[in-house]
Amino acid sequence: MTIFREPDYGTPKRTSSEMVTLVIDGDSVTVPAGTSVMRAAELAGTRIPKLCATDSLEPFGSCRLCLVEIEGRRGYPASCTTPVEAGMVVRTQSAKLAELRRGVMELYISDHPLDCLTCSANGNCELQDMAGVVGLREVRYGMEGRNHFDKASAVAPDVSNPYFAYDPAKCIVCNRCVRACEEIQGTFALTISGRGFDSRVAAGTNQPFLESECVSCGACVQACPTATLMEKSVIQMGQAEKSLITTCAYCGVGCSFKAEVKGNEVVRMVPHKDGKANMGHSCVKGRFAWGYATHPDRITTPMIRNTIDEPWRKVSWEEAINHAANEFRAIQAKYGRGAVGGITSSRCTNEETYLVQKLVRAAFGNNNVDTCARVCHSPTGYGLKQTLGESAGTQTFESVLQADVVMVIGANPTEGHPVFGSLLKRRLREGAKLIVIDPRSIELVKTPHVQADYHLKLMPGTNVAIANALAHVIVTEGLANEAFVAERCEDAAFRQWKEFVSRPENAPEATAAITGVPAEAVRGAARLYATAGNGAIYYGLGVTEHSQGSTMVMAIANLAMVTGNVGRMGVGVNPLRGQNNVQGSCDMGSFPHELPGYRHVSDSTTRGLFEAAWGVSIDPEPGLRIPNMFEAALDGSFLGIYIEGEDIAQSDPNTQHVEAALRRMECVVVQDIFLNETAKYAHVFLPGASFLEKDGTFTNAERRISRVRKVMPPLAGMADWEVTCALSKALGYPMDYAHPSEIMDEIARLTPTFHGVSFDKIDALGSIQWPCNDEAPDGTPIMHVDHFVRGKGRFMLTAYVPTDERANKRYPLLLTTGRILSQYNVGAQTRRTANVVWHAEDRLEIHPHDAEERGIADGDWVGVASRAGDTVLRATVTGRVQPGVVYTTFHFPESGANVITTDNSDWATNCPEYKVTAVQVVKVSQPSDWQQRHRDFSARQQAYLKGQRQPGKDRVDA
Amino acid sequence: MDIDNLVRMANRIGDYFAAYPDQAEAQAAIAKHIQMFWTPQMRRELLACVAQGSEGGETHGLHTLVADAARKHLAQPATTGG
Ligand code: SF4
Ligand code: SF4
Ligand code: SF4
Ligand code: FES
């Protein structure tokens, strides 16, 4: 295998129904109207030299290297900025052109250091290539003139960004980086400062990159044709030898990456141009924050211990797995078949998740399996199934490029789903309208060249009231798409719903008192969404993580149906999934009530199918959900758990409750790459593999199944799917697979929406959006096109029921939580990378008003207390949050954000209400009791990892 | 399991379906939801609480709509499984 370089057509693809035929170097070429001469030539197999053009960016026409001759035209037009015309006759090579191009190159090279042999871009530099192509042999001006590179003039490189360096001495001022930051990323962090000879690239207001508004997405580095902007890993290690296409293991965008490797070492991760989820873009996490995979904290030997108050003992795989199996069987013998269960994670591949639920159902013999989607998107699964008939988003990401109005509810795409955020910003710059429904002023509300038309800044916990008010306006002002509803939806349910939302209590004037949003803004937003053309809704955990999460998901589906915004490009209901494989882990049957493909365990036909394939009988009753597991543990009826890739002790609400439940269990088996918070309560530790160490598939928020490919062997010797197989075998239920592709084959056999999926097919197509079967052999980009999956769409009633978490005298503020661009969820991965330079601690955002009232200044330590617990964070005083609302992220365990969150949860799915907790905030001078205990406990568990027992402190409870 | 917690969860389910004007439909939907998503043990404990309420005992605040739904539509689960 060698390194794969995608072809560069010089200018972006154009689509047009009109085709244009021209002649280039004697050959006839036909391309869509609007295509550049450069691209047409490249498509015909003729490469025109270029420097400032690349096909990810609009042409700029500054380098003058791409000159051509066109019959009947004077001079030498630049082929990158010249669109094709019918009958055009173009010559790309002539003696004159060669002379002109050499002249251009000569000028460039006269101000460029001649250190190609020691340059980090050596072997992968477009300037070098072009010098070769034009046959540059001498630089007549010499290298001694005024320049940017010699000792006297060179400016020191900017190495402030942890991942890439900027060396102005090598810059050819082609402007590609500036355009990449604008057009692809949409951050506008770069400019060309100065004029003529003095012009240079500048970040921010001539700041170091790190201090500028740069978000380190890497688009400029990718676009730079020279070594000016270069990954530090390449500077250090040199160019890679081979590359493999794989999928980012962070967020639900599921970006496709080219992993460039040397031996077993990753040199860099480059966004894959043909990746359909990201189209060549990336964010700082996937692009740069992969170093955790080889972090010294990785645990690579299996370990066991009898109690959590003693040191770990390193053992063989065999011993660890047999020990775990014996413990599970002993617990079942003593307390019953249902006393054990498993938790899978959205960080696992489809194949791994499938195996864990299979192990629970076939080897444990119960349905006590759940996944972390319980705590994020379970309401999406429930709500979309009830209304539309399938537990998944309806669109492709690309669909947003055809949206006319976008409604973003409880999501923060530029931080949480950055690559989608960039795509959305691009569409907004092109003129699409924007409605933001969020208690905070997220970046999208106002960012360069983007401003929300409406920001409905509601009080946390009042989503449903707002959605009902929007529906009220649409229905009572006659904006409903009656024709669509009549044709596509259940009539009786619609009429009932229409009556319901038309009631005066749902009018925006009435809900204003609940939501805090003025009626006029709600009316304006509703009119805009219903009438502006294609309306697309994107939502996140700010919708689902509420006591009415499922109700809100259904309310969103109602809005899309009543306006006819389902079933084509540019519209739809789009859940932005938190983790890379949330969709997949749900698809794979990891909920306690569902077999793969969202089929209820009580359905005997489906059960029969799996029973025949697995050779066991399957329990027809639903099993325990994660929060039920904790309750049952405290009850003494659930005592053993197998947790793969999930950190419930940090990520689940009411930490102290979770810790108490874990402490109560007799056998906690954690399979993970680090000693995470949960592993501190474990009895068996099975070392996991990172995404770089295994084969499998992830399914992103668009239902897109993409391959994860192994670029290095598992550090601990076993891939996660092999570990689950071994555990199952030790439990007396052998599962035999030679390769993860065989697991996918089994999934495909047993799941109608996956019938057509196989590794071979994914390899052939690049990626596949399910359903993929006989009816849709190449997958299904847009769902519900002619009819809803459930037949007719069903409107569901969505009465607003206030949450129990209400601000009161004792806890007068509402805490809501979210994430930040540079850190990822519990942070186990990103905290172990240089991403900490952007975010080294979780902070509490508080409005100046509330801060002043409490004597809190920016940077002060503040205690945050709820009825569940209290913690201490540093305050950021900011107007981003509204008075009465405070906000924090939850990336660091010591912050204890979830010590404060309560066990209040969504009525339908028990998804915790992370987004609303009534709290009080006071200025303090020391950490909370929990934090002090947590610190001691963690120190102690770290010592146990080294096999030490701390004298005198035999037991420390956290 | 903690009965107060189970009752709280059941009431929340009731709160959602209470919006449906047809009481019989709402009750059937409440029971179906509990049947589909709760383990047999959780259902047993809820039914025990309902039964206790029928006899004038402690209901832990279980809403009437939910209690009625359980009485009418929720079958006592077989004793197998947790
Ligand atoms: S890394 Fe991204 S945000 Fe930063 S300057 Fe480059 S393109 Fe702009
Ligand atoms: S830094 Fe690179 S991309 Fe930017 S202007 Fe200089 S050479 Fe071009
Ligand atoms: S974290 Fe998300 S947006 Fe960033 S590279 Fe990975 S998949 Fe793409
Ligand atoms: S490539 Fe056309 S002007 Fe630079």
Short mmCIF file of N, CA, C and O and ligand atoms in Angstrom, two decimals, chain A residues 248 250-251 253-255 257 282-283 285-287 417-419, ligand 3:
data_model
loop_
_atom_site.label_atom_id
_atom_site.label_comp_id
_atom_site.label_asym_id
_atom_site.label_seq_id
_atom_site.Cartn_x
_atom_site.Cartn_y
_atom_site.Cartn_z
N CYS A 248 -13.54 9.17 11.90
CA CYS A 248 -13.25 9.82 13.18
C CYS A 248 -14.03 9.14 14.29
O CYS A 248 -15.18 8.77 14.13
N TYR A 250 -14.81 10.60 17.17
CA TYR A 250 -15.41 11.56 18.09
C TYR A 250 -16.90 11.77 17.79
O TYR A 250 -17.70 10.93 18.10
N CYS A 251 -17.26 12.87 17.17
CA CYS A 251 -18.69 13.23 17.19
C CYS A 251 -19.51 12.57 16.10
O CYS A 251 -19.01 11.89 15.22
N VAL A 253 -20.83 13.59 13.48
CA VAL A 253 -20.67 13.95 12.08
C VAL A 253 -20.04 12.76 11.34
O VAL A 253 -20.37 12.45 10.21
N GLY A 254 -19.12 12.09 12.03
CA GLY A 254 -18.52 10.89 11.43
C GLY A 254 -17.63 11.20 10.24
O GLY A 254 -17.74 10.59 9.18
N CYS A 255 -16.72 12.15 10.41
CA CYS A 255 -15.85 12.55 9.30
C CYS A 255 -14.97 11.40 8.83
O CYS A 255 -14.44 10.63 9.62
N PHE A 257 -11.52 10.16 7.28
CA PHE A 257 -10.14 10.63 7.33
C PHE A 257 -9.22 9.70 6.58
O PHE A 257 -9.45 8.49 6.51
N SER A 282 -12.69 19.05 8.46
CA SER A 282 -12.51 18.36 9.73
C SER A 282 -12.54 19.40 10.84
O SER A 282 -12.60 20.59 10.58
N CYS A 283 -12.49 18.93 12.07
CA CYS A 283 -12.33 19.86 13.18
C CYS A 283 -11.09 19.46 13.98
O CYS A 283 -10.48 18.43 13.73
N LYS A 285 -10.61 18.12 16.71
CA LYS A 285 -10.56 16.84 17.42
C LYS A 285 -10.12 15.71 16.50
O LYS A 285 -9.12 15.04 16.74
N GLY A 286 -10.88 15.52 15.43
CA GLY A 286 -10.54 14.42 14.53
C GLY A 286 -9.23 14.64 13.81
O GLY A 286 -8.46 13.71 13.59
N ARG A 287 -8.96 15.88 13.46
CA ARG A 287 -7.78 16.20 12.66
C ARG A 287 -6.49 16.06 13.48
O ARG A 287 -5.48 15.58 12.99
N HIS A 417 -20.69 19.89 16.74
CA HIS A 417 -20.65 19.18 15.46
C HIS A 417 -20.02 20.09 14.43
O HIS A 417 -20.65 20.53 13.46
N PRO A 418 -18.73 20.41 14.66
CA PRO A 418 -18.10 21.54 13.96
C PRO A 418 -18.12 21.44 12.44
O PRO A 418 -18.29 22.47 11.78
N VAL A 419 -17.94 20.28 11.90
CA VAL A 419 -17.88 20.20 10.44
C VAL A 419 -19.26 20.45 9.85
O VAL A 419 -19.39 21.15 8.84
S1 SF4 C 3 -15.09 15.42 15.96
FE1 SF4 C 3 -16.82 15.38 14.56
S2 SF4 C 3 -16.56 17.15 13.26
FE2 SF4 C 3 -14.62 16.83 14.30
S3 SF4 C 3 -13.44 15.61 12.85
FE3 SF4 C 3 -14.46 14.17 14.23
S4 SF4 C 3 -16.39 13.62 13.26
FE4 SF4 C 3 -15.59 15.46 12.24
#
